[in-house]
Amino acid sequence: MTYIGTPTSRIDGHAKVTGAAKYAGEFNIKGLAYGAVVASTIAKGRITRIDTSDALRVEGVLDILTHENRPPMARADGAYKDDVAPEEGAPFRPLYDDKIKFNGQPIALVLAEEWEIARFAASLLRIEYKKSDFVTDLHAQRDKAFVVEKPEKTRGTADKAYAASAVRHEAEYFIPTEHHNPMELYASTVMWDGGGKLTVYDKTQGVQNVQRYLCGIFNMKPDDVRVISPFVGGAFGSGLRPQYQVVLAVLAARALQRSVRLVLTRQQMYGLCNRPATIERVALGATADGTLDAVIHEAIAMTSQYEDFSRNDTGWSGLLYKSPNAKYVHRLARLDLPTPCDMRAPGAATGVYGLECAMDELAVALKLDPLELRLRCYSDRDQHEDIPYTSKELRECYRQGAAAFGWDKRNPQPRLMRDGSELVGWGVATGVWEALQMESAVRIVLTANGHAEIASAFSDIGTGTYTIVAQMTADLLGLPLDNITVKLGDSTLPQAPVEGGSWTAASVSHAIAKTAGELRKELLRVAKTMPGSQLAAAKADGVALIDGKIVDKKDTRRSVSIADAMRHGRLDRIERESTNTFDNGNSHARNTHSAIFAEVRVDEELGVIRVTRVVNAVAAGRILNSKTAHSQIMGGVVWGIGMALHEETQVDHALGRVMNANIAEYHVPVNADVHDIKVIFVDEPDEIINPLGIKGVGEIGIVGVAAAIANAVFHATGKRVRDLPITLDKLMK
Ligand code: MOS
């Protein structure tokens, strides 16, 4: 293959950096009206009165929608269930009734001729409430948490084995609520196409999910709602479920019979989607020689009062390391906050943080190198099901990562490596994620001039999907990359799931391979009818499309030009669409893995921590584009630095309200926090998972990073901080 595997620059890069790429809040049409959201200032209760009179007197205000006067929307909870909604519970229904479920809940939408007018008028609403008691602190609710059934199977007798273990470690680790802060705000521009038909430009990871959702809520036919999301300015899970602004924008367009734009403010972004605050209790029992006897992992995570959101936090623990006994418990505690949502490697980012810090503490107790402990506990089989992996090159991740980092020069004693006034610490952790693959469809149109257009409803959430789709299509059709046009992010295109779970690369690639195979078959059929055809005896799987020709793979001198074949068959274009499915059977486990090595430097007097070096060695099957894949992992490492040292949504539990709802006070890593990051992809051939051996790299990059950094901080300082983020006050305490 010419393009697959090569470090190819984004084909949409030019459009993005020049501003030609348009985002949901940037599409224009004449007569656009603008919305501004008014949000609840109490955490729980009822709205008793909304006085809109002052706001309505502002010149340019068109209407103000509240639960009292809004157009009709579905009553049944089920109508609000999108593809990614939790199974248990009733989704939030914006502007539905007078009930307040969380602080920051939208309670009115001001519509005006200009955005500034809408926003000013929104400040003039007078709202009266009847307040109820509420709770927003996970620690206060932990005893009321209820157990969620999970597929991870307990094995052996973990409690008994733990009690009898020679060396034991047990601790609680805490990950606070974190909020999504993609550069692009939640935004929807709804074009009123007349007669009730709508074109909805939305910031989303799944255009068809949003389409189905809107049809359910507004009782519209699929043909009446087209959802488009050509570019996404970062999503990371925040755009998996439709957000409330798209409902409000559609509600407004239907009320005004006019096109409407609604963009949330950065502050309003904190009124929804978050990584749930989670307590991870991990207990590890080991023999004196450093093999595990027992793994016990219990998680207590927050959810809302109205939905049960939970992910796999605990199951990774008994999966990753060999241990005859393992037990998991996952609990949810209800808080008066919005339902949490997926955030990059949901469950693993938090659960593996607990596990990998606990492994480090166990290594200290065993007086064993933490990398050596992981090697002694290495498992070649999926411990839950006792089945082999399709591939697992984690050992090679450890080896190459350690070599690149220089791990063998580590002094095992904490506080002994220093550089001037700074204590230097080195930490290691493992990462693991699933290699999922989903049914999806693509359409390819090949034209006689040697161009191809490929289309699928997948979104490119910034991960590089446009580029890998173009690479794959170019290689499979034997065309130059520049001759490929990629269409994504439109609900009218062939069926695709939401872009998430790191499944897009594998899923779309195989849909392309299948569809390209059908095109190839058609080209061969025509080529065979040519007089004196060199391919008269060839079979469909015996030819490939290379350099504009149909070529006999066994004897490459035998070929027919694609252009000649199409001309002969009087074909201007060949169009094929097909849906690819996967064998997701239970014979093998499918996972990606990583080994992360981190160096921190801690100012001994001030407690200031800098992450000066990170090596992340990843095993994720075939890497389609080493440049965009590298960016994915690097981004995951940067986010891991934020998780370890910066990110924390602070809720005032007396008000039930987020206090740092802005990116000045909600800290994320900036350039000054990011130093040397080295990404390694180890070779991981995989002939079992799928024909092309693809696993996906969207999420693995963050898993384990915060643990490697926390472990490095311990190694530097001798102080173990288990509550994230590790801020200097905790270190100095
Ligand atoms: Mo990812 S958290 O599935 O967008």
XYZ file of C-alpha atoms and ligand atoms in Angstrom:
737
model
C 0.000 0.000 0.000
C 1.190 3.496 -0.863
C -0.578 5.660 1.698
C -1.684 3.425 4.535
C 0.805 3.483 7.377
C 2.597 6.579 6.135
C 2.692 9.849 8.107
C 0.158 11.699 5.953
C -0.831 15.288 6.765
C -4.505 15.982 7.270
C -6.331 16.481 3.989
C -8.593 18.950 5.814
C -5.671 20.759 7.447
C -5.582 23.623 4.968
C -9.317 24.256 5.281
C -9.034 24.226 9.056
C -6.115 26.614 9.441
C -7.408 29.056 6.821
C -10.898 29.233 8.304
C -12.511 27.689 5.225
C -13.775 24.800 7.356
C -17.096 25.803 8.870
C -18.320 24.724 12.282
C -21.906 24.392 13.499
C -22.167 27.952 14.801
C -20.722 29.508 11.644
C -23.215 28.628 8.921
C -25.083 31.677 7.719
C -28.400 32.335 6.074
C -30.472 35.484 5.632
C -32.899 36.186 8.436
C -31.097 34.200 11.090
C -32.449 34.715 14.611
C -30.233 34.219 17.655
C -30.904 32.480 20.916
C -29.514 32.962 24.411
C -30.106 30.487 27.220
C -31.195 31.479 30.706
C -30.041 28.879 33.218
C -31.279 27.929 36.656
C -29.451 29.424 39.628
C -30.746 26.802 42.060
C -29.851 23.114 42.160
C -33.262 21.627 42.869
C -36.875 22.673 43.159
C -39.542 24.254 40.998
C -39.943 27.405 39.018
C -42.855 29.317 40.525
C -42.775 32.396 38.298
C -40.948 33.631 35.221
C -41.347 37.334 34.515
C -40.256 38.059 30.957
C -41.889 41.499 30.624
C -38.708 43.619 30.820
C -36.865 41.322 28.445
C -39.705 41.358 25.930
C -39.631 45.175 25.844
C -36.044 45.199 24.527
C -36.032 46.225 20.888
C -35.095 43.310 18.684
C -36.351 40.586 21.005
C -38.553 38.185 19.044
C -39.826 35.755 21.631
C -38.950 34.074 24.901
C -39.600 30.361 25.207
C -40.158 28.725 28.572
C -41.851 25.527 29.725
C -45.077 27.574 29.894
C -45.296 28.682 26.273
C -43.047 26.424 24.198
C -44.337 24.527 21.142
C -45.268 20.883 21.746
C -42.616 18.226 22.210
C -42.854 14.515 23.033
C -44.128 13.609 26.477
C -42.776 10.094 26.760
C -39.340 9.721 28.330
C -38.482 7.111 25.720
C -38.645 9.675 22.925
C -35.597 11.371 24.433
C -33.416 8.257 24.437
C -30.610 8.706 21.954
C -28.299 5.896 20.806
C -25.842 6.579 23.620
C -28.306 7.242 26.474
C -27.915 5.140 29.627
C -30.271 2.175 29.664
C -31.686 3.036 33.075
C -33.471 6.305 33.658
C -35.315 9.067 31.865
C -33.226 11.535 29.856
C -33.335 15.236 30.614
C -36.011 17.111 28.656
C -35.096 20.800 28.214
C -37.851 23.379 28.854
C -40.202 20.505 29.556
C -41.759 21.498 32.875
C -41.212 23.568 36.014
C -38.894 21.052 37.695
C -35.272 21.979 38.384
C -32.885 19.013 38.434
C -29.528 20.789 38.492
C -27.937 24.184 38.788
C -27.317 25.549 35.309
C -30.348 23.807 33.821
C -31.782 25.754 30.854
C -35.102 27.315 31.858
C -35.707 29.927 29.175
C -34.543 30.720 25.673
C -34.490 34.352 24.571
C -34.731 34.841 20.810
C -33.672 38.064 19.142
C -32.487 39.623 15.900
C -28.912 39.760 17.195
C -26.991 37.580 19.604
C -25.977 40.565 21.761
C -29.622 41.591 22.113
C -30.643 38.063 23.084
C -27.881 37.876 25.647
C -28.712 41.266 27.155
C -32.429 40.483 27.313
C -31.621 37.140 28.948
C -30.152 39.092 31.862
C -33.515 40.806 32.451
C -35.608 37.744 33.224
C -36.879 37.530 36.778
C -37.260 33.968 37.981
C -38.766 32.827 41.244
C -38.200 29.361 42.620
C -39.368 27.051 45.341
C -36.142 25.445 46.498
C -35.693 21.852 47.673
C -32.870 20.200 49.565
C -30.121 18.848 47.378
C -26.771 17.105 47.548
C -23.841 17.539 45.183
C -20.972 16.031 47.179
C -20.059 12.457 46.269
C -18.357 11.880 49.622
C -21.582 12.828 51.426
C -23.586 10.341 49.360
C -21.182 7.385 49.183
C -22.984 5.382 51.852
C -26.212 5.629 49.857
C -24.607 4.348 46.664
C -26.277 1.380 44.998
C -24.626 -1.507 43.178
C -24.733 -1.627 39.383
C -24.645 -5.008 37.693
C -21.640 -5.334 35.389
C -20.510 -8.052 33.005
C -17.060 -8.441 34.602
C -17.013 -11.808 36.324
C -15.723 -12.263 39.840
C -13.383 -15.282 40.108
C -12.091 -17.326 43.004
C -12.431 -16.090 46.554
C -10.856 -12.653 46.478
C -11.644 -11.525 50.037
C -10.256 -14.699 51.553
C -7.176 -14.718 49.336
C -6.525 -11.055 50.107
C -6.725 -11.681 53.853
C -4.177 -14.481 53.523
C -1.761 -12.646 51.201
C 1.846 -12.189 52.281
C 1.973 -8.579 51.099
C -1.083 -6.391 50.900
C -1.938 -2.941 49.704
C -5.289 -1.258 49.972
C -6.167 2.370 49.318
C -8.749 4.729 47.945
C -8.028 6.928 44.988
C -10.195 9.867 43.997
C -10.824 11.454 40.640
C -12.862 14.677 40.846
C -15.491 15.703 38.355
C -13.847 16.970 35.190
C -15.577 18.979 32.492
C -15.241 18.855 28.751
C -13.551 21.920 27.360
C -13.305 21.385 23.608
C -12.388 24.558 21.735
C -15.720 24.529 19.901
C -18.666 25.369 22.122
C -21.919 23.440 21.869
C -23.636 25.042 18.923
C -26.504 24.474 16.535
C -27.633 26.470 13.532
C -31.078 25.367 12.385
C -32.085 26.365 8.868
C -35.819 26.708 8.411
C -36.291 25.280 4.935
C -40.032 26.054 4.768
C -42.981 23.781 5.368
C -41.426 22.480 8.557
C -38.318 20.967 6.930
C -35.084 21.620 8.771
C -31.383 21.481 8.075
C -29.554 21.314 11.384
C -25.863 22.173 11.591
C -24.856 20.700 14.907
C -21.719 20.093 16.904
C -21.998 16.338 17.280
C -20.145 13.038 17.052
C -23.152 11.387 15.418
C -25.369 13.118 12.871
C -27.761 10.188 12.499
C -28.083 9.865 16.271
C -29.125 13.533 16.452
C -31.491 13.071 13.535
C -33.279 10.125 15.160
C -33.407 11.977 18.467
C -34.963 15.109 16.958
C -37.477 13.049 14.966
C -38.551 11.354 18.190
C -38.948 14.566 20.164
C -40.688 16.627 17.486
C -42.539 13.839 15.726
C -40.836 14.617 12.419
C -40.051 12.272 9.537
C -36.406 11.472 8.785
C -36.731 13.236 5.420
C -37.734 16.430 7.196
C -34.587 16.724 9.316
C -31.120 16.697 7.855
C -28.282 16.929 10.368
C -24.877 18.098 9.170
C -21.604 18.317 11.042
C -18.734 18.561 8.572
C -16.144 19.686 11.123
C -16.010 19.352 14.871
C -13.757 21.500 17.021
C -12.983 18.759 19.500
C -15.574 16.537 21.151
C -13.883 13.663 23.062
C -17.235 12.189 24.077
C -19.030 15.474 24.789
C -20.800 15.180 21.438
C -21.848 11.532 21.685
C -25.252 12.383 23.109
C -27.237 15.231 21.566
C -26.920 18.227 23.862
C -29.789 20.428 24.919
C -28.940 23.337 22.643
C -29.943 21.361 19.560
C -33.381 20.715 21.061
C -33.797 24.381 21.962
C -32.623 25.577 18.540
C -35.130 23.305 16.786
C -37.865 24.299 19.220
C -37.126 27.948 18.421
C -37.038 27.460 14.653
C -40.427 25.766 14.824
C -41.830 28.502 17.057
C -40.546 31.388 14.915
C -40.772 29.500 11.593
C -37.378 30.998 10.985
C -33.740 29.946 11.006
C -32.092 30.082 14.431
C -28.576 29.926 15.812
C -27.866 28.916 19.372
C -24.331 28.801 20.755
C -23.776 28.119 24.439
C -21.338 30.198 26.431
C -18.229 28.603 27.956
C -19.895 28.974 31.377
C -22.975 27.126 30.150
C -20.775 24.237 28.966
C -20.330 23.469 32.681
C -24.077 22.956 33.005
C -23.802 19.556 31.376
C -21.429 16.852 30.221
C -18.735 15.772 32.685
C -16.468 12.939 33.679
C -18.073 11.664 36.877
C -16.315 12.142 40.196
C -15.242 8.637 41.226
C -13.785 6.940 44.265
C -11.692 3.898 43.347
C -10.919 1.483 46.172
C -8.270 -1.009 45.142
C -6.942 -3.871 47.260
C -4.072 -6.002 45.964
C -2.744 -9.100 47.674
C 0.561 -10.605 46.558
C 2.957 -13.405 47.346
C 6.369 -12.371 48.645
C 7.902 -12.986 45.216
C 5.619 -10.447 43.541
C 2.794 -12.339 41.908
C -0.810 -11.404 42.570
C -3.156 -13.526 44.715
C -6.096 -11.192 44.859
C -7.421 -8.134 43.067
C -10.371 -6.290 44.574
C -11.597 -3.177 42.875
C -14.624 -1.194 43.992
C -15.735 2.037 42.375
C -18.229 4.594 43.626
C -19.128 7.068 40.905
C -21.603 9.911 40.763
C -24.653 9.927 38.569
C -27.672 12.213 38.333
C -31.056 11.773 39.986
C -32.643 10.844 36.663
C -30.220 8.542 34.796
C -27.784 5.776 35.739
C -24.556 6.551 33.932
C -21.780 4.046 34.519
C -18.783 2.740 32.616
C -16.299 -0.059 33.154
C -13.986 1.268 35.868
C -13.217 -1.903 37.750
C -13.034 -4.727 35.198
C -9.643 -3.641 33.842
C -7.994 -4.614 37.115
C -8.623 -8.322 36.964
C -8.185 -8.317 33.190
C -4.755 -6.788 33.044
C -2.778 -8.879 35.522
C -2.652 -12.545 36.299
C -4.436 -13.252 39.542
C -6.420 -16.357 40.514
C -8.846 -14.306 42.594
C -10.609 -11.141 41.536
C -13.684 -9.226 42.618
C -15.370 -6.068 41.366
C -18.112 -3.855 42.699
C -19.422 -0.777 40.923
C -21.682 1.600 42.813
C -23.479 4.753 41.792
C -24.352 7.653 44.061
C -27.116 10.026 43.023
C -26.333 13.726 43.079
C -28.353 16.759 42.029
C -26.094 17.415 39.060
C -26.504 16.691 35.330
C -25.974 13.114 34.159
C -22.257 12.541 33.547
C -21.135 11.599 30.071
C -18.321 9.890 28.256
C -14.980 11.591 28.325
C -12.006 10.066 26.510
C -11.553 6.450 27.622
C -14.519 6.655 30.020
C -14.120 4.213 32.904
C -10.549 3.263 32.013
C -9.091 6.735 32.513
C -10.425 6.674 36.077
C -10.355 2.955 36.986
C -6.882 2.271 35.577
C -5.619 5.342 37.439
C -6.598 3.617 40.696
C -5.208 0.244 39.658
C -1.895 1.558 38.371
C -1.214 3.697 41.432
C -2.061 0.685 43.600
C 0.383 -1.480 41.621
C 3.081 1.122 42.257
C 2.325 1.100 45.981
C 2.390 -2.686 45.992
C 5.799 -2.609 44.285
C 7.070 -0.312 47.030
C 5.720 -2.720 49.667
C 7.406 -5.636 47.866
C 10.638 -3.648 47.393
C 10.377 -4.503 43.728
C 10.891 -2.345 40.659
C 7.362 -1.314 39.550
C 8.053 -2.370 35.968
C 9.361 -5.744 37.152
C 6.158 -6.247 39.187
C 4.072 -5.679 36.088
C 6.154 -8.178 34.141
C 5.798 -10.797 36.879
C 2.029 -10.348 36.780
C 1.846 -10.241 32.984
C -1.101 -12.063 31.504
C -1.132 -13.519 28.008
C -4.812 -14.336 28.281
C -7.949 -12.364 29.052
C -8.388 -13.192 32.730
C -12.175 -12.710 32.737
C -12.998 -15.211 30.039
C -9.740 -17.186 29.978
C -9.395 -16.618 26.252
C -6.413 -15.445 24.175
C -6.054 -11.948 22.757
C -6.240 -11.350 19.026
C -2.852 -9.753 19.696
C -1.136 -8.258 22.737
C 2.300 -6.694 22.419
C 2.264 -5.033 25.840
C 5.553 -6.722 26.763
C 7.111 -4.977 23.791
C 5.564 -1.661 24.939
C 7.300 -2.110 28.311
C 10.586 -3.018 26.626
C 10.690 -0.261 24.017
C 9.226 2.343 26.380
C 11.748 1.548 29.118
C 14.636 1.645 26.653
C 13.565 4.992 25.170
C 13.067 6.452 28.657
C 16.245 5.051 30.187
C 14.334 3.295 32.986
C 17.328 1.109 33.901
C 19.077 4.204 35.311
C 16.362 4.717 37.906
C 17.413 4.844 41.533
C 14.683 2.854 43.307
C 14.791 5.018 46.447
C 12.444 8.020 46.516
C 13.982 11.493 46.924
C 17.430 10.401 45.772
C 17.374 11.701 42.229
C 17.729 15.443 42.172
C 18.778 18.292 39.955
C 19.633 21.453 41.850
C 16.602 22.512 43.894
C 14.357 20.027 42.130
C 13.569 16.467 43.115
C 13.374 14.192 40.087
C 10.924 11.282 39.980
C 10.289 8.515 37.482
C 7.026 6.604 37.312
C 5.542 3.892 35.143
C 1.993 2.730 34.428
C 0.100 0.492 32.042
C -2.773 1.526 29.809
C -5.525 -0.633 28.337
C -8.571 0.016 26.186
C -10.978 -1.912 24.014
C -10.535 -2.486 20.296
C -14.141 -2.185 19.148
C -15.542 -2.385 15.648
C -19.039 -1.506 14.488
C -21.294 -2.132 11.539
C -21.183 0.753 9.102
C -21.712 1.599 5.450
C -19.902 3.612 2.818
C -20.651 4.665 -0.737
C -17.940 5.071 -3.321
C -18.406 6.714 -6.701
C -15.567 6.153 -9.156
C -15.588 8.366 -12.225
C -13.903 7.702 -15.551
C -11.469 10.587 -15.054
C -9.844 8.660 -12.227
C -11.462 10.407 -9.272
C -13.392 8.815 -6.454
C -15.821 10.234 -3.951
C -16.340 8.321 -0.741
C -19.186 9.052 1.648
C -20.274 7.877 5.075
C -22.214 9.467 7.946
C -19.237 9.195 10.324
C -18.014 12.482 11.779
C -14.403 13.554 11.952
C -14.165 14.824 15.512
C -10.656 16.075 14.919
C -9.092 12.644 15.026
C -8.129 12.553 11.352
C -10.956 10.446 9.941
C -11.085 12.399 6.667
C -7.444 11.603 6.103
C -7.434 7.894 6.886
C -10.597 7.443 4.810
C -8.845 9.119 1.869
C -5.667 7.042 2.389
C -7.613 3.806 2.541
C -9.720 4.630 -0.517
C -6.710 5.772 -2.541
C -4.816 2.577 -1.789
C -7.704 0.231 -2.434
C -8.655 1.925 -5.703
C -5.063 2.496 -6.811
C -5.553 6.258 -7.158
C -3.483 9.247 -6.001
C -4.593 10.698 -2.658
C -5.428 14.021 -4.313
C -8.029 12.309 -6.493
C -10.135 11.279 -3.514
C -12.979 13.405 -2.172
C -14.300 12.484 1.269
C -17.799 13.344 2.472
C -18.597 12.824 6.158
C -20.883 14.185 8.849
C -24.207 14.321 7.014
C -27.236 12.285 8.072
C -28.210 11.667 4.446
C -24.997 9.685 3.865
C -24.665 5.900 4.333
C -25.315 4.613 7.818
C -22.655 4.962 10.534
C -22.650 4.855 14.331
C -21.517 7.793 16.453
C -17.791 8.424 16.172
C -16.574 7.218 19.533
C -15.096 4.326 21.456
C -12.020 4.355 19.183
C -13.982 2.183 16.734
C -14.141 4.442 13.691
C -10.829 3.588 12.021
C -11.428 -0.172 12.042
C -15.115 0.166 11.208
C -14.894 2.574 8.294
C -11.756 0.956 6.836
C -13.441 -2.401 6.434
C -16.555 -0.810 4.972
C -14.262 0.856 2.433
C -12.469 -2.440 1.732
C -15.762 -4.217 1.147
C -17.155 -1.508 -1.117
C -13.879 -1.138 -3.017
C -13.976 -4.902 -3.523
C -17.369 -4.575 -5.191
C -16.066 -1.811 -7.445
C -13.083 -3.959 -8.344
C -15.369 -6.837 -9.220
C -17.397 -4.620 -11.541
C -14.254 -3.252 -13.193
C -12.943 -6.771 -13.751
C -16.274 -7.841 -15.202
C -16.028 -5.052 -17.789
C -12.318 -5.621 -18.394
C -12.942 -9.260 -19.211
C -15.304 -8.248 -22.041
C -12.551 -6.278 -23.807
C -11.223 -7.946 -26.960
C -8.004 -9.838 -26.157
C -8.316 -8.883 -22.494
C -5.209 -9.736 -20.455
C -7.491 -10.476 -17.530
C -9.802 -12.915 -19.321
C -8.962 -15.691 -16.863
C -8.585 -13.558 -13.706
C -10.768 -13.927 -10.631
C -12.080 -11.007 -8.547
C -9.838 -11.743 -5.572
C -6.891 -12.338 -7.884
C -6.692 -8.728 -9.037
C -5.849 -5.461 -7.345
C -6.276 -1.847 -8.398
C -2.828 -0.281 -8.655
C -1.723 2.958 -10.357
C -4.935 3.350 -12.318
C -4.873 -0.235 -13.535
C -6.612 -3.514 -12.810
C -3.647 -5.794 -12.180
C -3.318 -9.576 -11.928
C -1.685 -10.008 -8.514
C 0.199 -13.163 -9.573
C 1.513 -11.727 -12.812
C 1.574 -7.949 -12.582
C 2.420 -7.630 -16.283
C -1.162 -8.662 -16.981
C -3.283 -5.563 -16.499
C -5.981 -3.356 -17.977
C -6.216 0.380 -17.456
C -9.270 1.362 -15.396
C -9.988 4.238 -17.790
C -9.888 1.883 -20.813
C -12.181 -0.588 -19.111
C -14.714 2.081 -18.186
C -14.584 3.545 -21.690
C -15.098 0.101 -23.183
C -18.075 -0.516 -20.897
C -19.441 2.998 -21.669
C -19.336 3.766 -17.958
C -18.904 7.396 -16.815
C -19.109 6.332 -13.226
C -19.446 3.261 -11.061
C -21.237 3.633 -7.763
C -21.347 1.039 -5.028
C -22.634 1.201 -1.477
C -22.295 -1.574 1.052
C -22.563 -2.252 4.738
C -19.833 -4.121 6.550
C -20.378 -6.205 9.655
C -17.804 -7.797 11.935
C -17.555 -11.122 13.642
C -17.561 -9.902 17.243
C -17.538 -13.430 18.655
C -16.173 -14.398 22.061
C -13.238 -16.563 21.001
C -10.664 -13.814 21.527
C -10.255 -10.645 23.567
C -9.719 -7.405 21.648
C -7.709 -4.711 23.384
C -5.115 -2.045 22.883
C -2.337 -1.571 25.436
C 0.302 0.934 26.390
C 3.206 1.507 28.739
C 3.734 5.027 30.018
C 6.957 6.304 31.561
C 6.913 9.760 33.130
C 9.505 12.062 34.626
C 8.555 14.861 36.982
C 10.641 17.554 38.596
C 9.298 18.898 41.854
C 10.560 22.094 43.426
C 11.445 20.906 46.900
C 10.517 24.147 48.642
C 7.451 25.190 46.642
C 5.979 21.858 45.633
C 5.624 22.983 42.018
C 5.490 19.945 39.726
C 6.638 19.866 36.117
C 6.184 16.847 33.875
C 9.421 17.074 31.962
C 9.352 13.812 29.984
C 6.742 11.267 28.979
C 7.239 8.183 26.824
C 4.037 6.453 25.770
C 4.612 3.148 23.964
C 1.395 1.904 22.378
C 0.341 -1.428 20.880
C -2.755 -0.789 18.786
C -2.561 -3.066 15.779
C -1.893 -1.590 12.368
C -1.336 2.165 12.487
C -3.047 3.722 9.470
C -1.417 7.128 9.660
C 1.545 7.466 11.958
C 1.236 11.268 11.961
C -2.421 11.627 12.989
C -2.143 8.597 15.305
C 0.869 10.202 16.954
C -1.203 13.351 17.491
C -3.963 11.291 19.120
C -1.566 9.734 21.612
C 0.233 13.015 22.265
C -3.132 14.685 22.943
C -3.988 11.871 25.329
C -0.719 12.400 27.195
C -1.365 16.146 27.483
C -4.829 15.415 28.840
C -3.267 12.925 31.253
C -0.992 15.695 32.523
C -4.110 17.806 33.078
C -5.859 14.943 34.854
C -2.864 14.388 37.122
C -2.061 17.983 37.964
C -4.736 20.461 36.898
C -8.284 19.448 36.126
C -11.001 19.682 38.757
C -14.554 20.940 38.592
C -15.162 22.634 41.908
C -18.742 22.606 43.121
C -19.900 24.850 45.929
C -21.887 22.264 47.848
C -23.845 24.974 49.686
C -25.186 26.250 46.362
C -24.872 23.094 44.287
C -23.161 25.202 41.662
C -19.894 24.901 39.734
C -17.573 27.620 40.999
C -14.889 27.489 38.325
C -17.056 27.416 35.206
C -14.489 29.004 32.916
C -11.099 28.106 31.524
C -9.345 30.698 33.634
C -10.214 28.845 36.844
C -10.771 25.350 35.483
C -7.152 24.549 34.772
C -5.969 22.590 31.769
C -2.363 22.168 30.647
C -1.002 25.042 28.597
C 2.133 25.028 26.440
C 4.317 25.801 29.451
C 3.072 22.597 31.127
C 3.913 20.368 28.171
C 7.516 19.345 27.654
C 9.052 16.326 25.951
C 6.510 13.715 24.821
C 7.689 10.695 22.888
C 5.177 8.371 21.253
C 6.158 4.875 20.168
C 3.953 2.511 18.205
C 5.194 -1.022 18.654
C 4.664 -3.443 15.837
C 1.524 -5.460 16.511
C 0.450 -7.602 13.562
C -3.052 -8.940 14.089
C -4.574 -11.373 11.630
C -7.487 -12.318 13.843
C -9.239 -9.125 14.898
C -10.175 -8.088 11.359
C -8.705 -8.535 7.861
C -6.675 -5.319 8.017
C -5.495 -5.737 11.627
C -6.789 -2.330 12.772
C -7.556 -1.492 16.418
C -7.935 2.294 16.807
C -5.980 4.845 18.840
C -8.496 7.524 19.878
C -8.602 6.754 23.571
C -5.660 4.571 24.623
C -3.366 7.632 24.766
C -4.814 8.976 28.021
C -5.196 5.708 29.934
C -2.557 5.279 32.625
C -0.890 8.646 32.070
C -2.156 10.240 35.293
C -0.994 7.162 37.238
C 2.506 7.267 35.714
C 2.756 10.925 36.745
C 1.368 10.315 40.250
C 3.847 7.454 40.672
C 6.663 9.725 39.491
C 5.604 12.368 42.035
C 5.843 9.739 44.776
C 9.254 8.658 43.537
C 10.452 12.266 43.524
C 9.066 13.281 46.901
C 8.279 10.137 48.891
C 4.782 11.552 49.333
C 1.763 9.677 48.003
C -1.130 11.896 46.899
C -4.085 9.749 45.868
C -6.647 12.518 45.318
C -6.416 14.119 41.922
C -5.369 16.649 40.903
C -1.980 16.606 42.649
C -1.719 20.274 43.517
C 1.122 21.776 45.485
C -0.999 22.299 48.624
C -1.573 18.521 48.855
C 2.135 17.921 48.355
C 3.155 20.429 51.035
C 0.607 19.245 53.609
Mo -15.141 8.889 22.957
S -15.269 9.258 25.016
O -16.149 7.478 22.792
O -15.775 10.177 22.136
